[in-house]
Amino acid sequence: MSALGISALKVLAALGLMLGNGVVMIYMLRKVLGHLHIRLGPMHVGWKGTLQTVMDVLKLLTKEDITPRAVDRWLFRIAPAVVFIPSLMAYAALPFSDTWRVTNLDSGLLYTFTALSLVPLGILMAGWASSNKWSLLGGMRAAAQQIAYEVPLLLSVLPIVMLVGSMNLGVIVEAQRGTVLAVIPRWFIMNPLFWPTFVLYSISALVETNQTPFDMSEAESELVGGFATEYSAMKFGLLFLSEFSNQFIVAALTVTLFFGGWTLPWVPEAVSNTFGPLTFMLKTYLVIAVMMWIRGTFPRVRIDQLMQLGWQRLIPISLAWIVISGVVIKVWS
Amino acid sequence: MTETVNGVAFLALAFATIGGAVMMLATRNVVHAAFWLLEVLIATAGLYLLLSAEFLALVQVLVYAGSVTVLVIFTVMITLRRREDAVRPFEPGWGGAIMAALFGGSITFAIAQFTSKMPAGTFPEKTPDVAAFGEKLFTTWMVPFEIASLVLLVALVGAVWWSGGDGQ
């Protein structure tokens, strides 16, 4: 098959994963949040409600697509695509195993962050185009959040890049293969040097993906539905699909950077390579479950508190930590 | 095969860049203009990518498209009192016409004068990776890099001072 055909198939595979992930994650969210709230979640459609989200997708597809009269027509139409496409792009650099990946990018880490940094532009576009005060406020909050937290997000992972000496996600995973003293996995989360890195990364990543407790851009108790208020049917579906997809990407990055990616400790390399994609997906969904746990237990913070935390705390701390870890890495090696 | 693909991609990107720039100037809506600017910046990143300048393309999207445009749109939206103010009437004037003519003339002159004298660049056999780029930046180009960061620091301090701080 030609190179072009293979690339097209890879993009289709990423799209399939993105759509499937959306269905799985909505069900998971309902169940996890349900049990956290001591209720059952969906129970009636299918076994334990497993078919509920499939039915919801069918419902979204068949609903009427309403375009309010006052909206900025062009921007209103493009915005879901502007949110969706960067979200799909972000799958390109993720290593699902040593052979399963769309591309082997030399600067994969930077690429993934770049793709994610475009999403809030689409949200801002949707917020403006809706010509609705709540939507605009939601869009503005998303933009403010993104400007504030993109810097600490990028800075926070630099110690890992410094230690590994590469921004290739595959190389970062390879560096975490095996064990220390035959017991402790060589995952970066086990290295005390990266504990502050992990905390900084987790906070910034949650903010960047608009996750509760940082989902100021769609805070339903104050902004109705934020930027998505005026959207209906599949346009709304696309906005939400990319939201879930971004959450998946951030979780996958967490696994790649801190939890050894597709590798398994304590088992021979051949075994760990065979089950690579399975291991990767399991780890990713575990991280997603923890993110949902956070979502179910923490109250939403205020926008001014969030801005203060970003500009006055996280940026200086991550800068200081880069200097400290740079010195430590240099002295050790 | 690769030649054709590159050629088609270049034509599409060049059209997107120039067309986007024209649309940005032609549109009467400030917010639309800001989004056209975004389109131009992303298309330019695509042109860098065609030249195998992967890192430059990524930084272009991350910094210019991802941050500068967000800042521009943010400022435009914050300074608009009413939504209708986004659409501005077309107000041609002699001052603007003279400025445009001067600028256009000097650019045309510069292109005609200097491009013929410049040697045609050769494409490197293997594009250097990010590590090689960083090494070059922090050895050969150390001083310009430091000067640039100093200028940015001064701008940052100036912006903080300008905006007043807590006391005012």
Coordinates of C-alpha atoms in Angstrom, one line a residue:
Chain A
M1 CA 0.0 0.0 0.0
S2 CA 1.2 3.5 -0.7
A3 CA 2.6 5.7 2.0
L4 CA -0.4 8.0 1.6
G5 CA -2.9 5.2 2.0
I6 CA -1.2 4.0 5.2
S7 CA -1.2 7.5 6.6
A8 CA -4.9 7.9 5.9
L9 CA -5.6 4.6 7.6
K10 CA -3.7 5.7 10.7
V11 CA -5.6 8.9 10.9
L12 CA -8.9 6.9 10.6
A13 CA -7.7 4.6 13.4
A14 CA -7.0 7.7 15.6
L15 CA -10.5 9.0 14.7
G16 CA -12.0 5.7 15.6
L17 CA -10.2 5.6 18.9
M18 CA -11.4 9.2 19.6
L19 CA -15.0 8.3 18.9
G20 CA -14.9 5.0 20.8
N21 CA -13.2 6.7 23.7
G22 CA -15.9 9.3 23.9
V23 CA -18.6 6.6 24.3
V24 CA -16.6 4.7 26.8
M25 CA -15.7 7.7 28.9
I26 CA -19.2 9.1 29.1
Y27 CA -20.4 5.8 30.5
M28 CA -17.4 5.6 32.8
L29 CA -18.0 9.2 34.0
R30 CA -21.6 8.4 34.8
K31 CA -20.8 5.2 36.7
V32 CA -17.8 6.6 38.6
L33 CA -19.6 9.8 39.6
G34 CA -22.7 7.8 40.4
H35 CA -20.9 5.5 42.8
L36 CA -19.0 8.5 44.3
H37 CA -22.4 10.0 45.0
I38 CA -23.7 6.7 46.4
R39 CA -26.1 6.1 43.6
L40 CA -26.1 3.6 40.8
G41 CA -25.8 5.7 37.6
P42 CA -27.4 4.4 34.4
M43 CA -28.9 0.9 34.9
H44 CA -31.8 0.3 32.5
V45 CA -30.4 0.2 28.9
G46 CA -28.4 -2.9 28.4
W47 CA -26.6 -4.8 31.2
K48 CA -25.9 -2.3 34.0
G49 CA -26.7 0.5 31.6
T50 CA -23.8 -0.3 29.2
L51 CA -25.8 0.6 26.1
Q52 CA -26.9 4.0 27.5
T53 CA -24.2 6.1 25.9
V54 CA -24.6 4.3 22.5
M55 CA -28.3 5.3 22.6
D56 CA -27.3 8.9 23.6
V57 CA -25.0 9.1 20.6
L58 CA -27.9 8.0 18.3
K59 CA -30.1 10.6 20.0
L60 CA -27.5 13.3 19.4
L61 CA -27.2 12.3 15.7
T62 CA -30.9 12.5 15.1
K63 CA -31.7 15.7 17.0
E64 CA -32.5 18.9 15.2
D65 CA -29.5 21.1 14.5
I66 CA -30.6 24.6 15.6
T67 CA -28.7 27.7 14.6
P68 CA -30.0 30.7 16.6
R69 CA -30.8 33.8 14.5
A70 CA -28.4 36.2 16.2
V71 CA -25.2 34.1 16.0
D72 CA -22.2 34.9 13.9
R73 CA -23.0 32.3 11.3
W74 CA -19.6 31.4 9.9
L75 CA -17.7 31.3 13.2
F76 CA -20.6 29.4 14.8
R77 CA -20.3 26.7 12.2
I78 CA -16.5 26.5 12.1
A79 CA -16.0 26.5 15.9
P80 CA -16.8 22.8 16.6
A81 CA -14.3 21.8 13.9
V82 CA -11.6 24.2 15.4
V83 CA -12.1 22.5 18.7
F84 CA -12.3 19.0 17.2
I85 CA -9.3 19.0 14.8
P86 CA -6.5 19.9 17.2
S87 CA -7.9 17.3 19.6
L88 CA -7.6 14.7 16.9
M89 CA -4.1 15.9 15.9
A90 CA -2.9 15.3 19.5
Y91 CA -3.1 11.5 19.0
A92 CA -0.4 11.5 16.4
A93 CA 2.6 11.4 18.7
L94 CA 1.2 9.1 21.4
P95 CA 3.1 5.8 21.6
F96 CA 0.7 3.0 22.3
S97 CA 3.5 0.5 22.0
D98 CA 7.0 0.4 20.4
T99 CA 5.4 -0.1 17.0
W100 CA 1.8 1.1 17.5
R101 CA 1.9 4.8 16.9
V102 CA 0.8 7.2 14.2
T103 CA 4.2 8.9 13.8
N104 CA 7.5 8.7 15.5
L105 CA 8.0 12.4 16.1
D106 CA 11.3 13.7 17.4
S107 CA 9.6 16.5 19.3
G108 CA 6.5 14.5 20.2
L109 CA 6.0 16.0 23.6
L110 CA 6.1 19.6 22.3
Y111 CA 3.8 18.6 19.4
T112 CA 1.1 17.2 21.8
F113 CA 1.2 20.4 23.9
T114 CA 1.0 22.5 20.7
A115 CA -2.1 20.6 19.5
L116 CA -3.8 21.0 22.9
S117 CA -3.0 24.7 23.0
L118 CA -5.2 25.3 20.0
V119 CA -8.3 23.9 21.6
P120 CA -9.2 27.0 23.7
L121 CA -9.1 29.1 20.5
G122 CA -12.0 27.1 19.2
I123 CA -13.8 27.5 22.6
L124 CA -13.2 31.2 22.4
M125 CA -14.6 31.2 18.9
A126 CA -17.7 29.2 19.9
G127 CA -18.2 31.6 22.9
W128 CA -18.0 34.7 20.7
A129 CA -20.1 33.3 17.8
S130 CA -23.0 32.3 20.1
S131 CA -23.7 36.0 20.8
N132 CA -24.7 35.1 24.3
K133 CA -23.3 36.6 27.4
W134 CA -22.8 33.3 29.2
S135 CA -21.1 31.7 26.2
L136 CA -18.8 34.7 25.8
L137 CA -17.9 34.6 29.5
G138 CA -17.2 30.9 29.2
G139 CA -15.0 31.4 26.2
M140 CA -13.1 34.3 27.8
R141 CA -12.5 32.2 30.9
A142 CA -11.2 29.4 28.8
A143 CA -8.8 31.7 27.1
A144 CA -7.6 33.4 30.3
Q145 CA -7.1 29.9 31.9
Q146 CA -5.2 28.7 28.9
I147 CA -2.8 31.7 28.7
A148 CA -2.1 31.4 32.4
Y149 CA -1.5 27.6 32.6
E150 CA 0.2 26.8 29.3
V151 CA 3.5 28.2 30.6
P152 CA 3.6 26.1 33.8
L153 CA 2.4 23.0 31.9
L154 CA 5.3 23.3 29.5
L155 CA 7.9 24.2 32.1
S156 CA 6.8 21.5 34.5
V157 CA 7.8 18.6 32.2
L158 CA 11.2 20.1 31.3
P159 CA 13.1 18.2 34.1
I160 CA 12.0 14.9 32.4
V161 CA 13.2 16.1 29.1
M162 CA 16.5 17.2 30.6
L163 CA 17.0 13.8 32.2
V164 CA 16.1 11.8 29.2
G165 CA 17.7 14.1 26.7
S166 CA 14.8 13.8 24.2
M167 CA 11.3 15.1 23.5
N168 CA 10.4 11.9 21.7
L169 CA 7.7 10.2 23.7
G170 CA 8.9 6.8 22.7
V171 CA 12.4 7.5 24.0
I172 CA 10.9 8.8 27.3
V173 CA 9.1 5.5 27.7
E174 CA 12.2 3.5 26.9
A175 CA 14.0 5.3 29.6
Q176 CA 11.5 4.0 32.2
R177 CA 11.9 0.3 31.3
G178 CA 13.0 -2.1 33.9
T179 CA 13.4 -1.9 37.6
V180 CA 15.7 -0.4 40.3
L181 CA 17.1 -2.9 42.8
A182 CA 14.9 -5.6 41.1
V183 CA 11.7 -4.4 42.9
I184 CA 10.9 -0.7 42.3
P185 CA 9.8 0.1 38.7
R186 CA 12.0 2.6 37.0
W187 CA 9.0 4.8 36.4
F188 CA 9.6 8.5 36.8
I189 CA 6.9 8.8 39.4
M190 CA 9.1 6.6 41.7
N191 CA 11.9 9.2 41.4
P192 CA 11.7 11.8 44.2
L193 CA 13.2 14.4 41.8
F194 CA 10.0 14.2 39.7
W195 CA 7.4 14.4 42.6
P196 CA 7.1 18.2 42.4
T197 CA 7.1 17.9 38.6
F198 CA 4.2 15.5 38.9
V199 CA 2.2 17.9 41.1
L200 CA 2.8 20.9 38.9
Y201 CA 2.0 18.9 35.8
S202 CA -1.2 17.4 37.2
I203 CA -2.6 20.8 38.3
S204 CA -1.7 22.5 35.0
A205 CA -3.0 19.6 32.9
L206 CA -6.4 19.6 34.8
V207 CA -6.7 23.3 34.1
E208 CA -5.7 23.0 30.5
T209 CA -8.4 20.4 29.8
N210 CA -11.1 22.3 31.7
Q211 CA -11.6 19.6 34.2
T212 CA -13.5 20.1 37.4
P213 CA -12.5 21.6 39.8
F214 CA -11.1 24.0 37.1
D215 CA -14.0 23.9 34.6
M216 CA -14.7 27.6 34.9
S217 CA -15.5 27.9 31.2
E218 CA -18.7 25.8 31.5
A219 CA -19.5 26.2 35.2
E220 CA -23.2 25.1 34.8
S221 CA -24.3 26.7 38.1
E222 CA -23.2 30.2 37.0
L223 CA -22.9 30.1 33.2
V224 CA -25.7 27.8 32.1
G225 CA -23.5 25.7 29.9
G226 CA -20.7 28.1 29.1
F227 CA -19.5 28.1 25.5
A228 CA -21.7 25.2 24.5
T229 CA -25.0 26.8 25.6
E230 CA -26.2 27.6 22.1
Y231 CA -25.0 24.5 20.4
S232 CA -27.3 21.5 19.8
A233 CA -27.3 18.1 18.1
M234 CA -24.0 16.9 16.7
K235 CA -22.2 20.3 16.9
F236 CA -22.7 20.0 20.7
G237 CA -21.6 16.4 20.3
L238 CA -18.3 17.4 18.6
L239 CA -17.6 20.0 21.4
F240 CA -18.1 17.4 24.1
L241 CA -16.3 14.6 22.2
S242 CA -13.1 16.7 22.0
E243 CA -13.5 17.5 25.7
F244 CA -13.4 13.8 26.6
S245 CA -10.6 13.2 24.0
N246 CA -8.5 15.9 25.6
Q247 CA -8.9 14.3 28.9
F248 CA -7.8 11.0 27.4
I249 CA -4.7 12.6 25.8
V250 CA -3.7 14.3 29.1
A251 CA -4.1 10.9 30.9
A252 CA -2.1 9.2 28.2
L253 CA 0.6 11.8 28.5
T254 CA 0.6 11.3 32.3
V255 CA 1.1 7.5 31.8
T256 CA 3.9 8.2 29.2
L257 CA 5.8 10.7 31.3
F258 CA 5.4 9.3 34.8
F259 CA 4.1 5.7 34.7
G260 CA 6.2 4.0 32.2
G261 CA 3.9 4.1 29.1
W262 CA 3.3 0.8 27.5
T263 CA 6.1 -1.0 29.5
L264 CA 5.5 -3.4 32.4
P265 CA 8.1 -3.8 35.2
W266 CA 9.0 -7.3 36.5
V267 CA 8.3 -9.1 33.2
P268 CA 10.6 -10.0 30.3
E269 CA 10.8 -7.4 27.5
A270 CA 9.1 -9.6 25.0
V271 CA 6.0 -10.1 27.2
S272 CA 5.7 -6.4 28.0
N273 CA 6.1 -5.5 24.3
T274 CA 3.3 -8.0 23.3
F275 CA 0.8 -6.5 25.7
G276 CA 2.0 -2.9 25.1
P277 CA -1.2 -1.3 23.7
L278 CA -3.3 -3.2 26.3
T279 CA -1.1 -2.0 29.2
F280 CA -1.1 1.5 27.9
M281 CA -4.9 1.7 27.6
L282 CA -5.4 0.1 31.1
K283 CA -3.0 2.6 32.7
T284 CA -4.6 5.5 30.8
Y285 CA -8.1 4.6 32.0
L286 CA -6.8 4.2 35.5
V287 CA -5.5 7.8 35.4
I288 CA -8.8 8.9 33.9
A289 CA -10.7 7.2 36.8
V290 CA -8.5 9.2 39.3
M291 CA -9.3 12.4 37.3
M292 CA -13.0 11.6 37.7
W293 CA -12.5 10.9 41.4
I294 CA -11.0 14.4 41.7
R295 CA -14.0 15.7 39.7
G296 CA -16.4 14.0 42.1
T297 CA -14.9 15.2 45.3
F298 CA -13.5 18.7 44.9
P299 CA -15.6 21.9 44.7
R300 CA -15.0 24.3 41.8
V301 CA -12.5 27.1 42.6
R302 CA -13.1 30.7 41.7
I303 CA -11.6 32.2 38.6
D304 CA -9.5 34.9 40.4
Q305 CA -8.1 32.2 42.7
L306 CA -7.2 30.1 39.7
M307 CA -5.5 33.0 38.0
Q308 CA -3.6 33.9 41.1
L309 CA -2.4 30.3 41.6
G310 CA -1.2 30.2 38.0
W311 CA 0.7 33.4 37.6
Q312 CA 1.9 33.9 41.2
R313 CA 2.6 30.4 42.3
L314 CA 3.0 27.8 39.6
I315 CA 5.1 29.7 37.2
P316 CA 7.8 30.8 39.7
I317 CA 7.7 27.3 41.4
S318 CA 8.2 25.5 38.0
L319 CA 11.0 27.8 37.0
A320 CA 12.8 27.2 40.3
W321 CA 12.3 23.5 40.0
I322 CA 13.9 23.5 36.5
V323 CA 17.0 25.1 38.0
I324 CA 17.1 22.7 40.9
S325 CA 16.6 19.6 38.9
G326 CA 19.0 20.8 36.3
V327 CA 21.7 21.1 38.9
V328 CA 20.8 17.7 40.4
I329 CA 20.9 16.0 37.1
K330 CA 24.2 17.5 36.2
V331 CA 25.8 16.6 39.5
W332 CA 24.5 13.0 39.4
S333 CA 25.5 12.1 35.9
Chain B
M1 CA 5.7 11.4 -5.9
T2 CA 7.0 13.4 -3.0
E3 CA 7.7 16.3 -5.3
T4 CA 4.0 16.4 -6.4
V5 CA 2.7 16.1 -2.8
N6 CA 5.1 18.9 -1.6
G7 CA 4.1 21.0 -4.6
V8 CA 0.4 20.6 -3.9
A9 CA 0.9 21.3 -0.2
F10 CA 3.0 24.3 -0.9
L11 CA 0.3 25.8 -3.3
A12 CA -2.4 25.2 -0.8
L13 CA -0.4 26.7 2.1
A14 CA 0.7 29.7 0.0
F15 CA -2.9 30.3 -1.0
A16 CA -4.0 30.0 2.6
T17 CA -1.3 32.4 3.9
I18 CA -1.8 35.1 1.3
G19 CA -5.6 34.6 1.0
G20 CA -5.9 34.7 4.8
A21 CA -3.8 37.9 5.0
V22 CA -6.0 39.6 2.3
M23 CA -9.2 38.5 4.1
M24 CA -7.8 39.8 7.4
L25 CA -7.5 43.2 5.9
A26 CA -10.7 43.1 3.9
T27 CA -13.0 42.0 6.7
R28 CA -14.8 44.8 8.6
N29 CA -15.2 42.8 11.8
V30 CA -12.3 43.1 14.3
V31 CA -13.0 39.6 15.7
H32 CA -13.0 38.0 12.3
A33 CA -9.8 39.8 11.5
A34 CA -8.2 38.3 14.6
F35 CA -9.3 34.8 13.6
W36 CA -8.0 35.4 10.0
L37 CA -4.6 36.3 11.6
L38 CA -4.7 32.9 13.4
E39 CA -5.3 31.2 10.1
V40 CA -2.3 33.0 8.5
L41 CA 0.0 32.1 11.4
I42 CA -1.0 28.4 11.2
A43 CA -0.6 28.3 7.4
T44 CA 2.9 29.8 7.9
A45 CA 3.7 27.1 10.4
G46 CA 2.7 24.6 7.6
L47 CA 5.2 26.3 5.3
Y48 CA 7.9 25.8 7.9
L49 CA 6.9 22.1 8.2
L50 CA 7.3 21.7 4.4
L51 CA 10.9 22.9 4.9
S52 CA 11.4 20.2 7.5
A53 CA 11.8 22.9 10.2
E54 CA 9.7 20.8 12.7
F55 CA 10.7 22.7 15.8
L56 CA 10.2 26.1 14.3
A57 CA 6.7 25.1 13.1
L58 CA 5.7 23.8 16.5
V59 CA 7.0 26.9 18.2
Q60 CA 5.2 29.1 15.7
V61 CA 1.9 27.4 16.4
L62 CA 2.5 27.2 20.2
V63 CA 3.6 30.9 20.6
Y64 CA 2.0 32.8 17.8
A65 CA -1.2 30.9 17.1
G66 CA -1.7 29.4 20.6
S67 CA -0.7 32.4 22.7
V68 CA -0.3 35.7 20.8
T69 CA -3.6 35.3 18.9
V70 CA -5.4 34.3 22.1
L71 CA -4.1 37.5 23.6
V72 CA -5.2 39.6 20.6
I73 CA -8.7 38.1 20.6
F74 CA -8.9 38.4 24.3
T75 CA -8.0 42.1 24.2
V76 CA -10.4 42.8 21.3
M77 CA -13.2 41.2 23.2
I78 CA -12.5 42.9 26.4
T79 CA -12.2 46.4 24.9
L80 CA -15.4 46.1 22.8
R81 CA -18.2 47.8 24.8
R82 CA -21.0 46.3 22.7
R83 CA -21.1 43.5 20.3
E84 CA -22.0 45.7 17.4
D85 CA -18.8 47.7 17.8
A86 CA -16.9 44.8 16.4
V87 CA -18.0 45.8 12.9
R88 CA -16.1 49.0 11.8
P89 CA -17.0 51.0 8.7
F90 CA -14.5 51.4 5.9
E91 CA -12.9 54.8 6.2
P92 CA -10.4 55.5 3.4
G93 CA -8.2 58.5 3.8
W94 CA -5.3 60.2 2.1
G95 CA -3.0 59.5 5.0
G96 CA -3.6 55.8 4.8
A97 CA -3.3 55.7 1.0
I98 CA 0.1 57.5 1.2
M99 CA 1.4 55.1 3.9
A100 CA 0.3 52.1 2.0
A101 CA 1.9 53.4 -1.2
L102 CA 5.1 54.1 0.6
F103 CA 5.2 50.8 2.3
G104 CA 4.3 48.8 -0.9
G105 CA 6.8 50.8 -2.9
S106 CA 9.7 50.2 -0.5
I107 CA 8.9 46.4 -0.2
T108 CA 8.7 46.1 -4.0
F109 CA 12.0 48.0 -4.3
A110 CA 13.7 45.8 -1.7
I111 CA 12.6 42.6 -3.3
A112 CA 13.6 43.7 -6.8
Q113 CA 16.9 45.0 -5.5
F114 CA 18.2 42.4 -3.1
T115 CA 16.7 39.0 -4.0
S116 CA 18.7 38.7 -7.2
K117 CA 21.9 39.3 -5.3
M118 CA 21.3 36.6 -2.7
P119 CA 22.6 33.1 -3.4
A120 CA 20.1 30.4 -3.7
G121 CA 20.1 28.3 -0.5
T122 CA 20.9 24.6 -0.5
F123 CA 18.7 22.2 1.3
P124 CA 20.7 20.2 4.0
E125 CA 21.0 16.4 3.4
K126 CA 19.6 15.6 6.9
T127 CA 17.6 18.1 8.9
P128 CA 19.2 18.6 12.4
D129 CA 17.1 17.5 15.3
V130 CA 16.0 19.6 18.3
A131 CA 19.1 18.6 20.4
A132 CA 21.4 19.9 17.7
F133 CA 19.4 23.0 17.4
G134 CA 19.6 23.6 21.1
E135 CA 23.4 23.1 21.1
K136 CA 23.8 25.6 18.3
L137 CA 21.6 28.1 20.1
F138 CA 23.5 27.9 23.4
T139 CA 27.0 27.9 21.9
T140 CA 27.3 29.8 18.6
W141 CA 24.3 32.1 19.2
M142 CA 24.6 32.5 22.9
V143 CA 25.0 36.3 23.0
P144 CA 22.1 37.1 20.7
F145 CA 19.9 34.7 22.6
E146 CA 20.8 36.3 25.9
I147 CA 20.2 39.8 24.5
A148 CA 16.8 38.7 23.3
S149 CA 15.9 37.3 26.7
L150 CA 17.0 40.5 28.4
V151 CA 14.9 42.6 26.1
L152 CA 11.9 40.3 26.9
L153 CA 12.6 40.6 30.6
V154 CA 12.7 44.4 30.3
A155 CA 9.4 44.3 28.4
L156 CA 7.9 42.1 31.1
V157 CA 9.0 44.3 34.0
G158 CA 7.8 47.4 32.1
A159 CA 4.4 45.7 31.6
V160 CA 4.1 44.9 35.3
W161 CA 5.1 48.5 36.2
W162 CA 2.7 50.0 33.7
S163 CA -0.3 48.0 34.9
G164 CA 0.2 49.5 38.4
G165 CA 0.4 46.5 40.7
D166 CA -1.6 46.1 43.9
G167 CA -1.3 49.5 45.5
Q168 CA -3.2 51.5 42.9

